[in-house]
Amino acid sequence: ENVLTQSPGTLSLSPGERATLSCRASQSVSSTYVAWYQHKPGQAPRLLIYGVSSRATGIPERFSGSGSGTDFTLTISRLEPEDFAVYYCQQYGSSPLTFGRGTKVEIK
Amino acid sequence: EVQLVESGGGLVQPGGSLRLSCAASGFTFSTYNMNWVRQAPGKGLEWVSYISDSSSSIYYADSVKGRFTISRDNDKNSLYLQMNSLGAEDTAVYYCARDMAVAPYTYWYFDLWGRGILVTVSS
């Protein structure tokens, strides 16, 4: 299976700062089959990005995705207070679909 | 309101069984493919199972194949996961998740999730 490694494990930043989250796949991901989710404790996970760079409905423009092959990035241009959460990447280019272990973005 | 609500979790002994339910509301459940995803304590998300809109296609992760059974009742807007021969490795929060595509398409990413239900396997 395609193992996704997210880094860093925890990112400590202040509101207004830029967040750059990495997701590295053990095998090249077919086409643009990468998604990103935001998850806050006790809440349902929320789809942010699909197809590497397409924002889901209602997702603010400060969230953007990029990458290809084995290296993918989620960027939050300016952190808002509600953005502090855990973020997961997912690949769906090969079976089984797999998720990373997450990056926690915490308030510094 | 568009939502998914899981129920049926709890504490079960090793080797035991449990049936999870997921109630869908606010959308046409019968036109969407559905999934179960779980998260063990301290670990990442793990896809568990998929069922198509009409139940004609079903898939499982190798880790649960032969032990778990996914099903749905479109008349009741409900998704189910029957879990048998449970072991400690099945301890997790279980989420139901909707595929973003309307059937017959499947995108394999999920635009609607429930809040999850905890299953603890312990003696």
PDB file of C-alpha atoms in Angstrom:
ATOM      1  CA  GLU A   1       0.000   0.000   0.000  1.00  0.00           C
ATOM      2  CA  ASN A   2       1.001   3.579  -0.530  1.00  0.00           C
ATOM      3  CA  VAL A   3       2.163   4.915   2.842  1.00  0.00           C
ATOM      4  CA  LEU A   4       1.741   8.645   3.408  1.00  0.00           C
ATOM      5  CA  THR A   5       4.153  10.399   5.768  1.00  0.00           C
ATOM      6  CA  GLN A   6       3.119  13.815   7.017  1.00  0.00           C
ATOM      7  CA  SER A   7       5.533  16.343   8.429  1.00  0.00           C
ATOM      8  CA  PRO A   8       5.996  17.978  10.749  1.00  0.00           C
ATOM      9  CA  GLY A   9       3.987  16.116  13.342  1.00  0.00           C
ATOM     10  CA  THR A  10       3.183  19.373  15.082  1.00  0.00           C
ATOM     11  CA  LEU A  11       3.422  22.914  13.771  1.00  0.00           C
ATOM     12  CA  SER A  12       3.376  25.737  16.330  1.00  0.00           C
ATOM     13  CA  LEU A  13       2.402  29.026  14.749  1.00  0.00           C
ATOM     14  CA  SER A  14       0.652  32.277  15.565  1.00  0.00           C
ATOM     15  CA  PRO A  15      -2.520  33.610  13.943  1.00  0.00           C
ATOM     16  CA  GLY A  16      -1.656  35.450  10.763  1.00  0.00           C
ATOM     17  CA  GLU A  17       1.351  33.273   9.995  1.00  0.00           C
ATOM     18  CA  ARG A  18       1.730  30.986   7.006  1.00  0.00           C
ATOM     19  CA  ALA A  19       1.460  27.214   7.513  1.00  0.00           C
ATOM     20  CA  THR A  20       3.112  24.743   5.180  1.00  0.00           C
ATOM     21  CA  LEU A  21       2.221  21.072   5.689  1.00  0.00           C
ATOM     22  CA  SER A  22       3.972  18.263   3.862  1.00  0.00           C
ATOM     23  CA  CYS A  23       2.700  14.870   2.740  1.00  0.00           C
ATOM     24  CA  ARG A  24       5.137  12.427   1.180  1.00  0.00           C
ATOM     25  CA  ALA A  25       4.005   9.195  -0.459  1.00  0.00           C
ATOM     26  CA  SER A  26       6.038   5.987  -0.516  1.00  0.00           C
ATOM     27  CA  GLN A  27       4.994   5.473  -4.149  1.00  0.00           C
ATOM     28  CA  SER A  28       4.076   7.942  -6.830  1.00  0.00           C
ATOM     29  CA  VAL A  29       0.396   8.900  -6.610  1.00  0.00           C
ATOM     30  CA  SER A  30      -1.572   8.362  -9.794  1.00  0.00           C
ATOM     31  CA  SER A  31      -2.738  11.507 -11.519  1.00  0.00           C
ATOM     32  CA  THR A  32      -3.976  14.127  -9.059  1.00  0.00           C
ATOM     33  CA  TYR A  33      -5.528  11.807  -6.519  1.00  0.00           C
ATOM     34  CA  VAL A  34      -4.692  13.554  -3.272  1.00  0.00           C
ATOM     35  CA  ALA A  35      -7.111  15.102  -0.785  1.00  0.00           C
ATOM     36  CA  TRP A  36      -6.685  17.019   2.457  1.00  0.00           C
ATOM     37  CA  TYR A  37      -8.967  17.106   5.499  1.00  0.00           C
ATOM     38  CA  GLN A  38      -9.212  19.258   8.607  1.00  0.00           C
ATOM     39  CA  HIS A  39     -10.224  17.636  11.875  1.00  0.00           C
ATOM     40  CA  LYS A  40     -11.049  19.283  15.162  1.00  0.00           C
ATOM     41  CA  PRO A  41     -11.638  17.306  18.388  1.00  0.00           C
ATOM     42  CA  GLY A  42     -15.183  16.021  18.709  1.00  0.00           C
ATOM     43  CA  GLN A  43     -16.125  17.216  15.243  1.00  0.00           C
ATOM     44  CA  ALA A  44     -16.548  15.548  11.902  1.00  0.00           C
ATOM     45  CA  PRO A  45     -13.548  15.728   9.589  1.00  0.00           C
ATOM     46  CA  ARG A  46     -13.928  18.346   6.871  1.00  0.00           C
ATOM     47  CA  LEU A  47     -12.831  17.988   3.266  1.00  0.00           C
ATOM     48  CA  LEU A  48     -10.586  20.902   2.294  1.00  0.00           C
ATOM     49  CA  ILE A  49      -8.852  19.932  -0.935  1.00  0.00           C
ATOM     50  CA  TYR A  50      -9.310  17.222  -3.562  1.00  0.00           C
ATOM     51  CA  GLY A  51      -7.520  16.543  -6.824  1.00  0.00           C
ATOM     52  CA  VAL A  52      -4.328  17.955  -5.230  1.00  0.00           C
ATOM     53  CA  SER A  53      -5.415  21.580  -5.606  1.00  0.00           C
ATOM     54  CA  SER A  54      -9.197  21.949  -5.918  1.00  0.00           C
ATOM     55  CA  ARG A  55     -10.883  23.547  -2.948  1.00  0.00           C
ATOM     56  CA  ALA A  56     -14.048  21.886  -1.674  1.00  0.00           C
ATOM     57  CA  THR A  57     -17.278  23.850  -1.444  1.00  0.00           C
ATOM     58  CA  GLY A  58     -17.098  26.655   1.065  1.00  0.00           C
ATOM     59  CA  ILE A  59     -13.381  26.361   1.766  1.00  0.00           C
ATOM     60  CA  PRO A  60     -11.657  29.763   2.050  1.00  0.00           C
ATOM     61  CA  GLU A  61      -9.054  30.800  -0.495  1.00  0.00           C
ATOM     62  CA  ARG A  62      -6.329  30.862   2.174  1.00  0.00           C
ATOM     63  CA  PHE A  63      -6.231  27.067   1.856  1.00  0.00           C
ATOM     64  CA  SER A  64      -4.308  25.790  -1.156  1.00  0.00           C
ATOM     65  CA  GLY A  65      -2.851  22.483  -2.243  1.00  0.00           C
ATOM     66  CA  SER A  66      -0.008  21.644  -4.566  1.00  0.00           C
ATOM     67  CA  GLY A  67       2.389  18.902  -5.539  1.00  0.00           C
ATOM     68  CA  SER A  68       2.848  15.913  -7.757  1.00  0.00           C
ATOM     69  CA  GLY A  69       4.391  12.459  -7.792  1.00  0.00           C
ATOM     70  CA  THR A  70       5.292  11.710  -4.197  1.00  0.00           C
ATOM     71  CA  ASP A  71       5.394  15.173  -2.622  1.00  0.00           C
ATOM     72  CA  PHE A  72       2.333  17.201  -1.769  1.00  0.00           C
ATOM     73  CA  THR A  73       1.758  20.357   0.232  1.00  0.00           C
ATOM     74  CA  LEU A  74      -1.147  22.026   1.975  1.00  0.00           C
ATOM     75  CA  THR A  75      -0.596  25.742   2.548  1.00  0.00           C
ATOM     76  CA  ILE A  76      -2.645  27.998   4.771  1.00  0.00           C
ATOM     77  CA  SER A  77      -1.639  31.499   3.735  1.00  0.00           C
ATOM     78  CA  ARG A  78      -2.648  33.333   6.900  1.00  0.00           C
ATOM     79  CA  LEU A  79      -3.797  31.331   9.890  1.00  0.00           C
ATOM     80  CA  GLU A  80      -7.137  32.261  11.381  1.00  0.00           C
ATOM     81  CA  PRO A  81      -8.049  31.217  14.946  1.00  0.00           C
ATOM     82  CA  GLU A  82     -10.424  28.555  13.591  1.00  0.00           C
ATOM     83  CA  ASP A  83      -7.640  26.913  11.541  1.00  0.00           C
ATOM     84  CA  PHE A  84      -5.890  25.351  14.526  1.00  0.00           C
ATOM     85  CA  ALA A  85      -6.643  21.677  14.068  1.00  0.00           C
ATOM     86  CA  VAL A  86      -5.216  18.410  12.780  1.00  0.00           C
ATOM     87  CA  TYR A  87      -4.781  18.020   9.027  1.00  0.00           C
ATOM     88  CA  TYR A  88      -4.694  14.730   7.145  1.00  0.00           C
ATOM     89  CA  CYS A  89      -3.686  13.963   3.601  1.00  0.00           C
ATOM     90  CA  GLN A  90      -5.219  11.074   1.665  1.00  0.00           C
ATOM     91  CA  GLN A  91      -4.296   9.356  -1.570  1.00  0.00           C
ATOM     92  CA  TYR A  92      -6.923   7.626  -3.683  1.00  0.00           C
ATOM     93  CA  GLY A  93      -4.829   6.759  -6.708  1.00  0.00           C
ATOM     94  CA  SER A  94      -4.249   3.181  -5.659  1.00  0.00           C
ATOM     95  CA  SER A  95      -5.993   0.570  -3.578  1.00  0.00           C
ATOM     96  CA  PRO A  96      -6.332   0.658  -0.670  1.00  0.00           C
ATOM     97  CA  LEU A  97      -6.826   4.362  -0.293  1.00  0.00           C
ATOM     98  CA  THR A  98      -4.634   5.574   2.551  1.00  0.00           C
ATOM     99  CA  PHE A  99      -4.310   8.516   4.893  1.00  0.00           C
ATOM    100  CA  GLY A 100      -1.354  10.136   6.573  1.00  0.00           C
ATOM    101  CA  ARG A 101      -1.050  10.251  10.356  1.00  0.00           C
ATOM    102  CA  GLY A 102      -1.765  13.951  10.467  1.00  0.00           C
ATOM    103  CA  THR A 103      -0.102  17.261  11.265  1.00  0.00           C
ATOM    104  CA  LYS A 104      -1.349  19.172  14.261  1.00  0.00           C
ATOM    105  CA  VAL A 105      -1.339  22.931  13.807  1.00  0.00           C
ATOM    106  CA  GLU A 106      -1.299  24.475  17.262  1.00  0.00           C
ATOM    107  CA  ILE A 107      -1.258  27.997  18.584  1.00  0.00           C
ATOM    108  CA  LYS A 108       2.211  29.178  19.500  1.00  0.00           C
TER     109      LYS A 108
ATOM    110  CA  GLU B   1     -29.428  19.810   7.959  1.00  0.00           C
ATOM    111  CA  VAL B   2     -27.099  17.605   5.967  1.00  0.00           C
ATOM    112  CA  GLN B   3     -25.496  15.211   8.429  1.00  0.00           C
ATOM    113  CA  LEU B   4     -24.388  11.724   9.340  1.00  0.00           C
ATOM    114  CA  VAL B   5     -24.800  10.420  12.887  1.00  0.00           C
ATOM    115  CA  GLU B   6     -23.142   7.221  14.071  1.00  0.00           C
ATOM    116  CA  SER B   7     -24.437   5.041  16.895  1.00  0.00           C
ATOM    117  CA  GLY B   8     -23.979   1.585  18.379  1.00  0.00           C
ATOM    118  CA  GLY B   9     -20.473   1.872  19.723  1.00  0.00           C
ATOM    119  CA  GLY B  10     -19.280   0.882  23.176  1.00  0.00           C
ATOM    120  CA  LEU B  11     -17.214  -1.603  25.127  1.00  0.00           C
ATOM    121  CA  VAL B  12     -17.054  -5.164  23.859  1.00  0.00           C
ATOM    122  CA  GLN B  13     -14.954  -8.139  24.911  1.00  0.00           C
ATOM    123  CA  PRO B  14     -12.347  -9.643  22.595  1.00  0.00           C
ATOM    124  CA  GLY B  15     -13.998 -12.066  20.218  1.00  0.00           C
ATOM    125  CA  GLY B  16     -17.305 -10.277  20.553  1.00  0.00           C
ATOM    126  CA  SER B  17     -19.535  -8.540  18.030  1.00  0.00           C
ATOM    127  CA  LEU B  18     -20.993  -5.109  17.598  1.00  0.00           C
ATOM    128  CA  ARG B  19     -23.187  -3.440  14.997  1.00  0.00           C
ATOM    129  CA  LEU B  20     -22.657   0.200  14.138  1.00  0.00           C
ATOM    130  CA  SER B  21     -25.310   2.342  12.492  1.00  0.00           C
ATOM    131  CA  CYS B  22     -25.066   5.617  10.639  1.00  0.00           C
ATOM    132  CA  ALA B  23     -28.200   7.712  10.144  1.00  0.00           C
ATOM    133  CA  ALA B  24     -28.152  10.052   7.168  1.00  0.00           C
ATOM    134  CA  SER B  25     -30.322  13.135   6.820  1.00  0.00           C
ATOM    135  CA  GLY B  26     -30.643  16.219   4.667  1.00  0.00           C
ATOM    136  CA  PHE B  27     -29.644  14.596   1.385  1.00  0.00           C
ATOM    137  CA  THR B  28     -30.741  11.806  -0.944  1.00  0.00           C
ATOM    138  CA  PHE B  29     -28.908   8.944   0.755  1.00  0.00           C
ATOM    139  CA  SER B  30     -29.763   6.400  -1.934  1.00  0.00           C
ATOM    140  CA  THR B  31     -27.732   8.249  -4.577  1.00  0.00           C
ATOM    141  CA  TYR B  32     -24.426   8.201  -2.718  1.00  0.00           C
ATOM    142  CA  ASN B  33     -21.756   5.575  -2.163  1.00  0.00           C
ATOM    143  CA  MET B  34     -20.776   5.286   1.484  1.00  0.00           C
ATOM    144  CA  ASN B  35     -17.765   4.278   3.549  1.00  0.00           C
ATOM    145  CA  TRP B  36     -16.592   3.491   7.036  1.00  0.00           C
ATOM    146  CA  VAL B  37     -13.282   4.954   8.194  1.00  0.00           C
ATOM    147  CA  ARG B  38     -11.705   4.438  11.606  1.00  0.00           C
ATOM    148  CA  GLN B  39      -9.018   6.002  13.758  1.00  0.00           C
ATOM    149  CA  ALA B  40      -7.266   3.993  16.426  1.00  0.00           C
ATOM    150  CA  PRO B  41      -5.920   5.865  19.454  1.00  0.00           C
ATOM    151  CA  GLY B  42      -2.799   7.803  18.531  1.00  0.00           C
ATOM    152  CA  LYS B  43      -2.929   6.697  14.907  1.00  0.00           C
ATOM    153  CA  GLY B  44      -4.060   8.094  11.598  1.00  0.00           C
ATOM    154  CA  LEU B  45      -7.237   7.466   9.698  1.00  0.00           C
ATOM    155  CA  GLU B  46      -7.786   4.031   8.154  1.00  0.00           C
ATOM    156  CA  TRP B  47     -10.347   3.278   5.455  1.00  0.00           C
ATOM    157  CA  VAL B  48     -12.401   0.234   6.467  1.00  0.00           C
ATOM    158  CA  SER B  49     -15.139  -0.462   3.939  1.00  0.00           C
ATOM    159  CA  TYR B  50     -17.133   0.836   0.965  1.00  0.00           C
ATOM    160  CA  ILE B  51     -20.638   0.166  -0.304  1.00  0.00           C
ATOM    161  CA  SER B  52     -22.129   1.475  -3.506  1.00  0.00           C
ATOM    162  CA  ASP B  53     -25.506   3.212  -3.699  1.00  0.00           C
ATOM    163  CA  SER B  54     -27.380   0.034  -4.601  1.00  0.00           C
ATOM    164  CA  SER B  55     -25.163  -2.292  -2.515  1.00  0.00           C
ATOM    165  CA  SER B  56     -23.973  -3.949  -5.723  1.00  0.00           C
ATOM    166  CA  SER B  57     -20.307  -3.199  -4.997  1.00  0.00           C
ATOM    167  CA  ILE B  58     -18.688  -3.761  -1.622  1.00  0.00           C
ATOM    168  CA  TYR B  59     -15.027  -3.562  -0.638  1.00  0.00           C
ATOM    169  CA  TYR B  60     -13.112  -4.104   2.591  1.00  0.00           C
ATOM    170  CA  ALA B  61      -9.679  -3.346   3.930  1.00  0.00           C
ATOM    171  CA  ASP B  62      -7.593  -6.488   4.342  1.00  0.00           C
ATOM    172  CA  SER B  63      -7.510  -5.872   8.100  1.00  0.00           C
ATOM    173  CA  VAL B  64     -11.260  -6.463   8.454  1.00  0.00           C
ATOM    174  CA  LYS B  65     -12.071  -8.750   5.522  1.00  0.00           C
ATOM    175  CA  GLY B  66     -14.009 -11.805   6.637  1.00  0.00           C
ATOM    176  CA  ARG B  67     -14.904 -10.243   9.991  1.00  0.00           C
ATOM    177  CA  PHE B  68     -16.812  -7.064   9.129  1.00  0.00           C
ATOM    178  CA  THR B  69     -19.892  -6.699   6.932  1.00  0.00           C
ATOM    179  CA  ILE B  70     -21.088  -3.404   5.513  1.00  0.00           C
ATOM    180  CA  SER B  71     -24.716  -2.925   4.507  1.00  0.00           C
ATOM    181  CA  ARG B  72     -27.266  -0.205   3.957  1.00  0.00           C
ATOM    182  CA  ASP B  73     -31.016   0.340   3.978  1.00  0.00           C
ATOM    183  CA  ASN B  74     -31.919   3.136   1.584  1.00  0.00           C
ATOM    184  CA  ASP B  75     -35.524   3.170   2.788  1.00  0.00           C
ATOM    185  CA  LYS B  76     -34.264   3.967   6.285  1.00  0.00           C
ATOM    186  CA  ASN B  77     -31.426   6.255   5.125  1.00  0.00           C
ATOM    187  CA  SER B  78     -29.037   4.147   7.130  1.00  0.00           C
ATOM    188  CA  LEU B  79     -25.601   2.587   6.808  1.00  0.00           C
ATOM    189  CA  TYR B  80     -24.427  -0.301   8.954  1.00  0.00           C
ATOM    190  CA  LEU B  81     -21.230  -2.082   9.934  1.00  0.00           C
ATOM    191  CA  GLN B  82     -21.509  -5.516  11.508  1.00  0.00           C
ATOM    192  CA  MET B  83     -18.269  -6.272  13.313  1.00  0.00           C
ATOM    193  CA  ASN B  84     -17.476  -9.826  14.423  1.00  0.00           C
ATOM    194  CA  SER B  85     -14.444 -11.500  16.017  1.00  0.00           C
ATOM    195  CA  LEU B  86     -13.323  -8.179  17.422  1.00  0.00           C
ATOM    196  CA  GLY B  87      -9.806  -7.764  18.715  1.00  0.00           C
ATOM    197  CA  ALA B  88      -7.909  -5.048  20.527  1.00  0.00           C
ATOM    198  CA  GLU B  89      -6.648  -3.787  17.175  1.00  0.00           C
ATOM    199  CA  ASP B  90     -10.221  -2.829  16.274  1.00  0.00           C
ATOM    200  CA  THR B  91     -10.411  -0.308  19.105  1.00  0.00           C
ATOM    201  CA  ALA B  92     -11.005   2.984  17.352  1.00  0.00           C
ATOM    202  CA  VAL B  93     -13.373   5.816  16.615  1.00  0.00           C
ATOM    203  CA  TYR B  94     -15.460   4.750  13.637  1.00  0.00           C
ATOM    204  CA  TYR B  95     -16.701   7.329  11.136  1.00  0.00           C
ATOM    205  CA  CYS B  96     -19.204   6.979   8.355  1.00  0.00           C
ATOM    206  CA  ALA B  97     -18.271   9.057   5.343  1.00  0.00           C
ATOM    207  CA  ARG B  98     -19.996   9.959   2.107  1.00  0.00           C
ATOM    208  CA  ASP B  99     -18.207   9.748  -1.219  1.00  0.00           C
ATOM    209  CA  MET B 100     -18.319  13.136  -2.887  1.00  0.00           C
ATOM    210  CA  ALA B 101     -19.626  11.776  -6.190  1.00  0.00           C
ATOM    211  CA  VAL B 102     -23.240  11.045  -6.914  1.00  0.00           C
ATOM    212  CA  ALA B 103     -23.659   7.466  -8.085  1.00  0.00           C
ATOM    213  CA  PRO B 104     -22.797   5.825 -10.444  1.00  0.00           C
ATOM    214  CA  TYR B 105     -19.506   7.646 -10.059  1.00  0.00           C
ATOM    215  CA  THR B 106     -17.043   7.134  -7.197  1.00  0.00           C
ATOM    216  CA  TYR B 107     -14.390   9.687  -6.387  1.00  0.00           C
ATOM    217  CA  TRP B 108     -12.912   7.961  -3.337  1.00  0.00           C
ATOM    218  CA  TYR B 109     -12.668  11.089  -1.253  1.00  0.00           C
ATOM    219  CA  PHE B 110     -15.235  12.123   1.286  1.00  0.00           C
ATOM    220  CA  ASP B 111     -17.186  15.348   1.545  1.00  0.00           C
ATOM    221  CA  LEU B 112     -19.421  14.517   4.509  1.00  0.00           C
ATOM    222  CA  TRP B 113     -18.417  12.740   7.695  1.00  0.00           C
ATOM    223  CA  GLY B 114     -20.106  11.929  10.961  1.00  0.00           C
ATOM    224  CA  ARG B 115     -18.598  12.862  14.315  1.00  0.00           C
ATOM    225  CA  GLY B 116     -17.638   9.263  14.943  1.00  0.00           C
ATOM    226  CA  ILE B 117     -18.446   6.601  17.510  1.00  0.00           C
ATOM    227  CA  LEU B 118     -15.987   4.941  19.848  1.00  0.00           C
ATOM    228  CA  VAL B 119     -15.566   1.187  19.863  1.00  0.00           C
ATOM    229  CA  THR B 120     -13.417  -0.239  22.646  1.00  0.00           C
ATOM    230  CA  VAL B 121     -12.422  -3.886  22.597  1.00  0.00           C
ATOM    231  CA  SER B 122     -11.195  -4.934  26.022  1.00  0.00           C
ATOM    232  CA  SER B 123     -11.752  -7.541  28.689  1.00  0.00           C
TER     233      SER B 123
END
